[in-house]
CSV table of C-alpha atoms and ligand atoms in Angstrom, one decimal:
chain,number,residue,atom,x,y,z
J,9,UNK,CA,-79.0,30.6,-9.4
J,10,UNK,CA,-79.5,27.5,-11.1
J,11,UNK,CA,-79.2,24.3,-9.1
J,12,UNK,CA,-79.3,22.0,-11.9
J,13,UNK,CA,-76.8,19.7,-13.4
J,14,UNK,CA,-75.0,21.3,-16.4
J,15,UNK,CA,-76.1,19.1,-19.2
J,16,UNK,CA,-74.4,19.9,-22.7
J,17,UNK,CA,-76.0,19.6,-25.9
J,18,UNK,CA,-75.0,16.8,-28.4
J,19,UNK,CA,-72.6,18.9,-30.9
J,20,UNK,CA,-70.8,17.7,-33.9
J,21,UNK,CA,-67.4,19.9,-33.5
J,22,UNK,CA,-66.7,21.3,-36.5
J,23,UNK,CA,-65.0,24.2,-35.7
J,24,UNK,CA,-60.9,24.9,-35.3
J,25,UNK,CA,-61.0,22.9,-32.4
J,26,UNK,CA,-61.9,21.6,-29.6
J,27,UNK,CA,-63.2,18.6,-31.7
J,28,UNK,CA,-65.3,15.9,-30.6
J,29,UNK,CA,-63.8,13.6,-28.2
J,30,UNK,CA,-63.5,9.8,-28.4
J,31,UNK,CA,-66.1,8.2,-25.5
J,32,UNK,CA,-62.9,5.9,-24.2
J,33,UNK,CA,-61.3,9.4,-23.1
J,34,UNK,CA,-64.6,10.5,-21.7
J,35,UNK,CA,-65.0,7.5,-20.2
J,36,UNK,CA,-61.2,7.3,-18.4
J,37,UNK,CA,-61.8,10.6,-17.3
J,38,UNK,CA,-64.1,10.0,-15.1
J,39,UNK,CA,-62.6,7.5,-13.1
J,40,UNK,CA,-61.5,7.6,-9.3
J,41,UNK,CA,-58.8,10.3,-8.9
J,42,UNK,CA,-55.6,9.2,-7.1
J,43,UNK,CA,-53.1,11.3,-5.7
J,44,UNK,CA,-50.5,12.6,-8.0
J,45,UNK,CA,-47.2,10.9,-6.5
J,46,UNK,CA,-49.2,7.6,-6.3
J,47,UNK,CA,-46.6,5.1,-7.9
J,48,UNK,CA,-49.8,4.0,-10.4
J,49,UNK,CA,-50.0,7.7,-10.8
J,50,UNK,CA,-46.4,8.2,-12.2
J,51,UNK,CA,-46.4,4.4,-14.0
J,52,UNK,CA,-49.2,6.4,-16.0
J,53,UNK,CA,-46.8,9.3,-16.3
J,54,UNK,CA,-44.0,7.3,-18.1
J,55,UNK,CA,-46.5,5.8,-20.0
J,56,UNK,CA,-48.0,9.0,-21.5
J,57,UNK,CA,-44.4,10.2,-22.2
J,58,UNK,CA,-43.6,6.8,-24.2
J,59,UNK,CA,-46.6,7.2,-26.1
J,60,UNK,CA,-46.1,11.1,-26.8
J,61,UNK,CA,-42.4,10.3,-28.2
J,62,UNK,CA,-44.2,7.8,-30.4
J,63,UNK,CA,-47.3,10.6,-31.4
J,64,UNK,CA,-44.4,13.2,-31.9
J,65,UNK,CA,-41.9,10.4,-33.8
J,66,UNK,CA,-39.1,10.7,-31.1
J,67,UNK,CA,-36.8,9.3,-28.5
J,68,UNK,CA,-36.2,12.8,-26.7
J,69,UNK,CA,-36.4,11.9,-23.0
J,70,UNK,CA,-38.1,15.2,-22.1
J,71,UNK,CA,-41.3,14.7,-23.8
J,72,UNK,CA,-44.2,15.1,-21.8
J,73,UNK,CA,-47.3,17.4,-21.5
J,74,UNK,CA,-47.4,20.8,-19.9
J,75,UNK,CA,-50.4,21.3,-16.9
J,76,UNK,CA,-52.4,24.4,-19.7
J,77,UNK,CA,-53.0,24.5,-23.1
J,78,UNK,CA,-51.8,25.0,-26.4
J,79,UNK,CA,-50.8,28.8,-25.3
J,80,UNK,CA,-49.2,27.5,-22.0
J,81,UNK,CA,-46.6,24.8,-24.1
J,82,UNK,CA,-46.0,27.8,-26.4
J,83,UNK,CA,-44.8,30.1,-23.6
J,84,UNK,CA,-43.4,27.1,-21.9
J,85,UNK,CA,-40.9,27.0,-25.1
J,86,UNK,CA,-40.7,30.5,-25.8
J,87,UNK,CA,-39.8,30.9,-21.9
J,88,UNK,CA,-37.0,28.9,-21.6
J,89,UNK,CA,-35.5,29.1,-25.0
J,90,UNK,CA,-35.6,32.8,-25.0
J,91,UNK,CA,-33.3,35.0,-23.3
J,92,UNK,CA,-33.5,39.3,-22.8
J,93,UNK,CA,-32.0,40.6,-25.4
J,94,UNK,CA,-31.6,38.0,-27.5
J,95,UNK,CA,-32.4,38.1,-31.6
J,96,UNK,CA,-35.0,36.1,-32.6
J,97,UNK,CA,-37.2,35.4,-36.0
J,98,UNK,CA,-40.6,34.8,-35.8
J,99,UNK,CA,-42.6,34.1,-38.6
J,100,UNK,CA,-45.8,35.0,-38.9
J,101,UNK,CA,-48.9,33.9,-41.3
J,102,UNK,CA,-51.5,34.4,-39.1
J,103,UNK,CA,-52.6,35.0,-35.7
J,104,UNK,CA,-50.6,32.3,-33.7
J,105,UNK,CA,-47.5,33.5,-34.9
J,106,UNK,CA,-48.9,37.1,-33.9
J,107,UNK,CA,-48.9,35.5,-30.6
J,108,UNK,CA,-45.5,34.1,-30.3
J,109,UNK,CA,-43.9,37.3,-31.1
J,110,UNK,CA,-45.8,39.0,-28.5
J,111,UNK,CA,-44.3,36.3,-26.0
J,112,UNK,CA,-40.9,36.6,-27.6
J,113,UNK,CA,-40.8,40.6,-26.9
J,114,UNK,CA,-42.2,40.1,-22.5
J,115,UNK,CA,-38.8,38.1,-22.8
J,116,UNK,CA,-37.0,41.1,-23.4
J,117,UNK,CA,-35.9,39.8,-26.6
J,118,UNK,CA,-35.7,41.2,-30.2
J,119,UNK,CA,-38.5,39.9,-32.7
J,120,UNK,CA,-37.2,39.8,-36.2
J,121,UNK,CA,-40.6,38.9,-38.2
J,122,UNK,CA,-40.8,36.8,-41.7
J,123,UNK,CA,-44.1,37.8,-42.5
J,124,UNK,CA,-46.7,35.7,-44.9
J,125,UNK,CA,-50.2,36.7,-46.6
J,126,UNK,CA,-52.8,35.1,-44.5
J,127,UNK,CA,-53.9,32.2,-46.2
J,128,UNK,CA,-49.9,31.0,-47.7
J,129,UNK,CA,-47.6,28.8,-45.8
J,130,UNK,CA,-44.3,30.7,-44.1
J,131,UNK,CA,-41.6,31.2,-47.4
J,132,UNK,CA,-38.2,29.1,-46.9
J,133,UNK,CA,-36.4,31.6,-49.2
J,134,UNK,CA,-37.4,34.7,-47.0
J,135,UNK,CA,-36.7,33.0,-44.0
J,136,UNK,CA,-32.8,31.8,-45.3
J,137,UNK,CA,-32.7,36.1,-46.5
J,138,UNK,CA,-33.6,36.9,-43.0
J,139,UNK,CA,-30.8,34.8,-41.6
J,140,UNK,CA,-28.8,36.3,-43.9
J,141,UNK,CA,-29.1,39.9,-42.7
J,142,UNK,CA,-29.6,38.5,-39.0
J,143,UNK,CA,-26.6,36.6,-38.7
J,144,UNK,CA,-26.6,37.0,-34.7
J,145,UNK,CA,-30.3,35.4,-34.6
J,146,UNK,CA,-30.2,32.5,-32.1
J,147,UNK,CA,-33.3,31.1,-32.6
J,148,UNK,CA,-36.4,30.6,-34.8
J,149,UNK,CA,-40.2,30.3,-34.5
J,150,UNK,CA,-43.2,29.3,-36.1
J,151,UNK,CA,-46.2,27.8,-36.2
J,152,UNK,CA,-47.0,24.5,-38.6
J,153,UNK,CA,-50.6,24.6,-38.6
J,154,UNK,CA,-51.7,28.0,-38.8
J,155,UNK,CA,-55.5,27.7,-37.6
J,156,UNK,CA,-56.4,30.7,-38.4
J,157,UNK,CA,-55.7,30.4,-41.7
J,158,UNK,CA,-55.8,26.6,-43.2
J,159,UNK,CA,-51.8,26.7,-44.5
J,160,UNK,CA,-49.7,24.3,-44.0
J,161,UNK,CA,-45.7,25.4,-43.9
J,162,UNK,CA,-43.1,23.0,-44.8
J,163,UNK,CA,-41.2,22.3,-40.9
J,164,UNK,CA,-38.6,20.2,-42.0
J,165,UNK,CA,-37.3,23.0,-44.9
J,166,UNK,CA,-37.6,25.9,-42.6
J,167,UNK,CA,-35.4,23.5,-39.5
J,168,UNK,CA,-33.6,22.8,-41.9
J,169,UNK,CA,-32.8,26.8,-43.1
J,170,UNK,CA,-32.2,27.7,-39.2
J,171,UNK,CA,-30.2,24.9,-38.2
J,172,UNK,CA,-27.6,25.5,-41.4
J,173,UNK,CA,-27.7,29.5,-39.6
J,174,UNK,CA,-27.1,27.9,-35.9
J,175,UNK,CA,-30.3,28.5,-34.5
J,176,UNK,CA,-32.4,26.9,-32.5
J,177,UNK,CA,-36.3,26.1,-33.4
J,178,UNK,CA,-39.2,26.2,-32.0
J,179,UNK,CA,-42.2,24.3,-34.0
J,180,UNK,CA,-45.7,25.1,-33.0
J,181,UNK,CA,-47.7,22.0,-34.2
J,182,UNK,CA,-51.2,22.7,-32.3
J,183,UNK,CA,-53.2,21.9,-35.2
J,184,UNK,CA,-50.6,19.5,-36.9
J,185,UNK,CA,-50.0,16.9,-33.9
J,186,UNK,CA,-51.9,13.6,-35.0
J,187,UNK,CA,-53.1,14.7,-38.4
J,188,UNK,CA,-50.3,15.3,-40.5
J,189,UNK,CA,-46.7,14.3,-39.9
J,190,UNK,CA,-44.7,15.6,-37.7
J,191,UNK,CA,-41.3,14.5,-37.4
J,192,UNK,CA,-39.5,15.6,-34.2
J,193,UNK,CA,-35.7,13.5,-34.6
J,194,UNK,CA,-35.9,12.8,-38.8
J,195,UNK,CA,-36.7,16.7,-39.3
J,196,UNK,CA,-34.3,17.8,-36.1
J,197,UNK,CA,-36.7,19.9,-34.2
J,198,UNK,CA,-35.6,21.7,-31.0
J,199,UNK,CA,-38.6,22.8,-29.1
J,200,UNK,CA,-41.8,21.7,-29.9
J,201,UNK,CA,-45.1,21.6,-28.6
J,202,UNK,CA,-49.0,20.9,-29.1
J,203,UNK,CA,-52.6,21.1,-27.7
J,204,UNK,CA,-55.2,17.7,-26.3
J,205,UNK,CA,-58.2,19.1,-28.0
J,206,UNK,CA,-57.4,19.0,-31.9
J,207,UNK,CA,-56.5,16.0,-33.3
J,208,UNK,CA,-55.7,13.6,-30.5
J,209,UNK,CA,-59.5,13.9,-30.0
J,210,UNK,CA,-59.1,15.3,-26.3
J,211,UNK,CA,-60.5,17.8,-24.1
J,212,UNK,CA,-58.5,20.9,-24.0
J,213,UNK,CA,-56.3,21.9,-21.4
J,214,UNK,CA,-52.4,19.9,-21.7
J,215,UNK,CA,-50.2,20.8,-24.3
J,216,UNK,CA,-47.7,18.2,-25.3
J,217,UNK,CA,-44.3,18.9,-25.2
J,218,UNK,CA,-40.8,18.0,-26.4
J,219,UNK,CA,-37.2,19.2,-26.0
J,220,UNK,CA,-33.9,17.9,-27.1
J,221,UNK,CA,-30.5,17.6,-25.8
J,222,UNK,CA,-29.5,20.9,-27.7
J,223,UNK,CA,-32.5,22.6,-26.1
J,224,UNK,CA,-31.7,21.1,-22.7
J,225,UNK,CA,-28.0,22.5,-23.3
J,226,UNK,CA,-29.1,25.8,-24.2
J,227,UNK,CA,-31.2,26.1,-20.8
J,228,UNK,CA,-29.1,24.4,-18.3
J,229,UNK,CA,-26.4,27.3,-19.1
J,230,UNK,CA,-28.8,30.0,-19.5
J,231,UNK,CA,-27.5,33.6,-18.1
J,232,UNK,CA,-31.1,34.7,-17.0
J,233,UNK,CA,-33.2,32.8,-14.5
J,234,UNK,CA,-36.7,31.3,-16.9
J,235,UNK,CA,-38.9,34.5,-15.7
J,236,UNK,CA,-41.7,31.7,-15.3
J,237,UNK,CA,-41.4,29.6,-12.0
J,238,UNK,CA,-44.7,27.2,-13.4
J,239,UNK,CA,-42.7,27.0,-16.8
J,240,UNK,CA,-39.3,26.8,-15.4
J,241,UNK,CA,-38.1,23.0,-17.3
J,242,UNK,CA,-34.9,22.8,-14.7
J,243,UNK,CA,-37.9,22.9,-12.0
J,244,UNK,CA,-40.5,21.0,-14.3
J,245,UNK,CA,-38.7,18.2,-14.4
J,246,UNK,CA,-38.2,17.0,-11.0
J,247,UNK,CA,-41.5,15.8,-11.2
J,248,UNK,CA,-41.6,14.9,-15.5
J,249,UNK,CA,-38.1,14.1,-15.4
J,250,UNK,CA,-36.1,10.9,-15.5
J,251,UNK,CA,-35.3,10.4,-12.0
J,252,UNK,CA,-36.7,7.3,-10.1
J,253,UNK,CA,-37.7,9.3,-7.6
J,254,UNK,CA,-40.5,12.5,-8.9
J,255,UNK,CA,-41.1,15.5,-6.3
J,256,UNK,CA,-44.0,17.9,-6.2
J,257,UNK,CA,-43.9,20.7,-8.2
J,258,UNK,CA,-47.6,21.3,-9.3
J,259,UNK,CA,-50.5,19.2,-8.5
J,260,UNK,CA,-50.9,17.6,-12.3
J,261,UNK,CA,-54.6,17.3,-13.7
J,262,UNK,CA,-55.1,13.7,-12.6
J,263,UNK,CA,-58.4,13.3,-14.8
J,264,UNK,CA,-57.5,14.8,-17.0
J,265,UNK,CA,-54.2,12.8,-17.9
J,266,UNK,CA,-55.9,9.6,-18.0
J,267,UNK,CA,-58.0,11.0,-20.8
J,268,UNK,CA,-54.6,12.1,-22.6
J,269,UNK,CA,-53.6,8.5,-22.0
J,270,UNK,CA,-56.3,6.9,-23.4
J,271,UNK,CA,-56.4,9.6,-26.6
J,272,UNK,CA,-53.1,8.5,-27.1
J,273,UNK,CA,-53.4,4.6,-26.8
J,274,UNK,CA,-56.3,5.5,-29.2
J,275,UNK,CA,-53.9,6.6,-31.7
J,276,UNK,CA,-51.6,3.9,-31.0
J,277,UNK,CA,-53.8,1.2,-32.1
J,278,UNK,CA,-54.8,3.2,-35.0
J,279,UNK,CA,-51.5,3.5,-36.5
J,280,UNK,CA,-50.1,7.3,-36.4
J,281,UNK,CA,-49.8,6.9,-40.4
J,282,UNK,CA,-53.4,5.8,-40.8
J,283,UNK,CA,-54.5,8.4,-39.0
J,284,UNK,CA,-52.5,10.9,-40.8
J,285,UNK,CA,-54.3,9.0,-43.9
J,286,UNK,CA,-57.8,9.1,-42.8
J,287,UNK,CA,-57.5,13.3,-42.0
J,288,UNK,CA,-56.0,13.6,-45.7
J,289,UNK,CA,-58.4,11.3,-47.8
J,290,UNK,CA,-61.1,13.1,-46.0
J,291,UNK,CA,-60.1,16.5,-46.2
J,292,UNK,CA,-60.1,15.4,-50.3
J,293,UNK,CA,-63.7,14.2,-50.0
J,294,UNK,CA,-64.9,17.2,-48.2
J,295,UNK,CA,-63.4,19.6,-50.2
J,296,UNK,CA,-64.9,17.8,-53.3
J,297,UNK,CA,-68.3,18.2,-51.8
J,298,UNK,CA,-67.6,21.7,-50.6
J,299,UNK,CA,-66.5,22.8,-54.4
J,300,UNK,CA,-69.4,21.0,-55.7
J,301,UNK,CA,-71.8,23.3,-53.5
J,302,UNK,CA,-69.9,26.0,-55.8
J,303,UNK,CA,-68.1,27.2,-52.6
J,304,UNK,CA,-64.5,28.5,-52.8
J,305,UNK,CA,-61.5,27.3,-50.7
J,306,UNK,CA,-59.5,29.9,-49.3
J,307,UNK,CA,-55.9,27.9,-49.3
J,308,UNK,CA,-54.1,26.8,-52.8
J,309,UNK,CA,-53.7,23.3,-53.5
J,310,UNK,CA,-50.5,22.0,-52.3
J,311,UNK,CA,-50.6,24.1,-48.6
J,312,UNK,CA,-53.6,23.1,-47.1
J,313,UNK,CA,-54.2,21.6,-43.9
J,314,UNK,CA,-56.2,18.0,-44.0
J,315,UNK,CA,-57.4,18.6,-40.8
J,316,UNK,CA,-59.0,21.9,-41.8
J,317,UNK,CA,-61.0,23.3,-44.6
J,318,UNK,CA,-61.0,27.3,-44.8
J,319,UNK,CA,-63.9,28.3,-47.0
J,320,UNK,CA,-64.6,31.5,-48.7
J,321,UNK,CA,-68.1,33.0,-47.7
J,322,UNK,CA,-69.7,33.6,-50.6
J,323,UNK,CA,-70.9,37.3,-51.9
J,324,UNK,CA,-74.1,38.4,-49.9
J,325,UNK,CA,-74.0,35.6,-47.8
J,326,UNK,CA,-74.2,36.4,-43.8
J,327,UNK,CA,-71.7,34.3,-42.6
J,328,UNK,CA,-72.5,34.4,-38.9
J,329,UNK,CA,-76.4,33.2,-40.1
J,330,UNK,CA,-74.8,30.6,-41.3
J,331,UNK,CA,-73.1,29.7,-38.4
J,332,UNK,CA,-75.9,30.2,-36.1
J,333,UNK,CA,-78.5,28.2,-38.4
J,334,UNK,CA,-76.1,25.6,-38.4
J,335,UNK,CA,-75.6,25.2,-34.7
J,336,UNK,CA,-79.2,25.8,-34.1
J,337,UNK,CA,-80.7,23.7,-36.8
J,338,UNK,CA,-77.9,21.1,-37.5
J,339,UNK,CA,-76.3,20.8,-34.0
J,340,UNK,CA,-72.8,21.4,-36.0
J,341,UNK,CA,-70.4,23.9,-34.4
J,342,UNK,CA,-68.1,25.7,-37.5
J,343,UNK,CA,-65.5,28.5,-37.2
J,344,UNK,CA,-65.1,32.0,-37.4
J,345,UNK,CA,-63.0,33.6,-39.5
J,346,UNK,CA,-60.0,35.9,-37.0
J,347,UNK,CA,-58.9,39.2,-36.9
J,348,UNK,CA,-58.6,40.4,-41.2
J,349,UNK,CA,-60.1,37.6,-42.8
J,350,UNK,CA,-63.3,37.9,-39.7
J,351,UNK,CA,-66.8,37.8,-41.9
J,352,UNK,CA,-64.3,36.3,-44.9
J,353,UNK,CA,-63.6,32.6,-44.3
J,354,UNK,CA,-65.7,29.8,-42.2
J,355,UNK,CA,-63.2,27.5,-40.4
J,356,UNK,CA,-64.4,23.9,-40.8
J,357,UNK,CA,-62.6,21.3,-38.7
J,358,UNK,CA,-62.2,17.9,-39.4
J,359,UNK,CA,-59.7,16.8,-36.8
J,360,UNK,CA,-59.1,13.5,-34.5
J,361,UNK,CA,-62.2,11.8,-33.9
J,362,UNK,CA,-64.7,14.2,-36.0
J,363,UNK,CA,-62.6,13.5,-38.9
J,364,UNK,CA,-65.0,10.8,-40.5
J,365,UNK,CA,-67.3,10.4,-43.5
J,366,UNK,CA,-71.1,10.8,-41.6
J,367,UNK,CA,-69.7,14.4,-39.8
J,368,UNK,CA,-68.9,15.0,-43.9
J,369,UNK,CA,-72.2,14.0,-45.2
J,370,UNK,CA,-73.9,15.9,-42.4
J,371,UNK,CA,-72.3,19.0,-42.8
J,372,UNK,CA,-72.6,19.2,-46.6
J,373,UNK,CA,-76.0,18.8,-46.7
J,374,UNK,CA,-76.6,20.7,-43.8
J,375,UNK,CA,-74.3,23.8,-45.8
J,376,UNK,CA,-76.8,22.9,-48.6
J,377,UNK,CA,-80.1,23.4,-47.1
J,378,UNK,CA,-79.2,27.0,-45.4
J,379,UNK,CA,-77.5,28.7,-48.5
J,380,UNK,CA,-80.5,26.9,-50.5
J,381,UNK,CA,-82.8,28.9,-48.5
B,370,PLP,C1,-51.7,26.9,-34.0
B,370,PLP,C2,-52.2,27.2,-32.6
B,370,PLP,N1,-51.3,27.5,-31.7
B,370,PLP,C3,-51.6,27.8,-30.5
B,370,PLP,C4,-52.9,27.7,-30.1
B,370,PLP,C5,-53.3,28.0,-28.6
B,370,PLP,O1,-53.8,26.9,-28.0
B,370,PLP,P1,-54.9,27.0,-26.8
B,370,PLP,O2,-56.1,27.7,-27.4
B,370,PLP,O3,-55.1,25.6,-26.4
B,370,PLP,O4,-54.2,27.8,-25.8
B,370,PLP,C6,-53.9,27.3,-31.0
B,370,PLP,C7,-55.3,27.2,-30.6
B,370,PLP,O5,-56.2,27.1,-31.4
B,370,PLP,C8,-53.5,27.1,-32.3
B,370,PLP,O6,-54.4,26.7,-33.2
């Protein structure tokens, strides 16, 4: 047994996330715990929700981040917005979707899927033909970002296709948060929720999350108990909630937190629409360079995600070589393609802090030298 000090290697993380995180929130980390009902503890609370409503452009009071990550805020949702035997659509375009309708069904519910090719955003007109046939659906899913894939889907159409259907939505936006806009009040989104480690430069483990009053509504009056006591929100928020006075209902990751707080600030003083800039006129430049290697990019024009480049391995090229030479050689972490398009695609990250022009350069050339020789 070793009885060393776990010292990590120095990697650029260029993969679908976790991404590289920004020194300040390394650095606040690691100061002195304090006990979770501290009144510093919960000033820092309402502080993190303020700046969340601003990350997630809204004034919903329950806005705050879930103790898990990104798969914990999507059952978190699903949980309490789902009820047994309830209809509900789920669209799916790659494998997080996959993953939602999975949740949706250990509700007890019925998953009506709107299906997409791997690599296309989520189809507004099959979605508003799905209604159509399911007029007794109650709510609908799906995921922004879809990492596995690179495609973007247009949220504010596909709210907008539910909500004209009376349904309630659920937005996963993951990958989105931070590097392309998302617009919780202007686009009407019910449910949402997101993941530390992607583009608000963060360690993994909290998922963001935001519900409005018609959410609120909908569980207050629910007929079933939340089958989840952890992700129970009339329990949640005694201690996330509004009321001067918090009571225990988990002990929150303390460290942890600060580090969302200071990822967050980090963004603040950035500007949320700069940074939604800098992933986009970077995702151009890489792409450029990635093309000009005479590599192909999986995604049309027009639905790919800035934050991340899915790239076509090229004919008689090993892919996982690739990967390991450049983890090995370069010190650059890439993706895996998942589940059909595995030994198809690279995934190659450039979210939060990583997305800048030296990780660019580096990669390139390191892309360069391997499929050179
Ligand atoms: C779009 C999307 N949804 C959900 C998740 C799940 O998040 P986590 O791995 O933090 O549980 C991920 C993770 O990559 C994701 O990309």
């Amino acid at each position: 047994m070793s009885t060393q000090p776990f010292i990590p290697p120095k990697r650029i993380l260029m993969g679908p996330g976790p991404s590289n995180v920004h020194p300040r929130v390394l650095q606040a980390m690691a100061r002195p715990t304090i006990g979770h009902l501290d009144p510093q503890f919960i000033k820092l609370m309402d502080e993190i929700k303020e700046l969340l409503r601003y990350t997630f452009q809204t004034k919903n009071e329950l806005t705050f981040p879930v103790s898990g990550p990104g798969s914990v805020g999507m059952e978190a949702c699903l949980v309490n917005l789902v009820e047994p035997g309830m209809k509900v659509i789920v669209c799916i375009n790659g494998v997080f979707g996959g993953r939602m309708k999975d949740i949706v069904e250990r509700c007890g519910a019925n998953a009506i899927v709107v299906e997409a090719p791997w690599g296309e955003a989520i189809s507004t007109n099959k979605l508003e033909e799905t209604l159509k046939k399911n007029s007794d659906t109650k709510l609908v899913s799906f995921v922004h970002a879809e990492t596995s894939t690179g495609a973007l889907s247009d949220a504010k159409t596909l709210v907008e296709i539910a909500h004209k259907y009376n349904c309630l939505t659920i937005v996963d936006t993951v990958t989105s948060l931070g590097g392309v806009p998302v617009k919780v009040d202007e686009w009407n989104i019910d449910a949402v929720y997101s993941g530390s480690q992607k583009c608000l430069s963060c360690p993994p483990g909290l998922s963001p999350v935001s519900f409005n009053e018609k959410a609120i509504e909908f569980i207050k009056n629910r007929k079933h108990k939340v089958q989840s006591w952890f992700m129970d929100i009339n329990l949640v928020i005694s201690y996330w909630g509004s009321a001067a006075k918090r009571s225990y209902h988990h002990t929150a990751p303390i460290n942890a937190l600060y580090g969302l707080h200071e990822a967050l600030l980090l963004l603040k003083e950035e500007g949320i629409e700069n940074s939604w800039k800098r992933h986009k006129e970077n995702n151009e430049k890489f792409i450029e360079g990635l093309k000009s290697l005479g590599l192909g990019i999986f995604v049309k024009e027009g639905q790919r995600l800035p934050e991340l480049a899915t790239v076509k391995v090229p004919d008689g090229v090993n892919d996982a070589q690739v990967r390991s030479r450049l983890l090995n050689e370069f010190n650059i972490e890439i993706g895996a393609g998942l589940g059909i398009l595995a030994g198809k695609i690279w995934r190659i990250g450039l979210m939060g802090y990583t997305s800048n022009e030296g990780n660019i350069n580096a990669c390139l050339s390191a892309l360069k030298q391997i499929l050179n020789n």
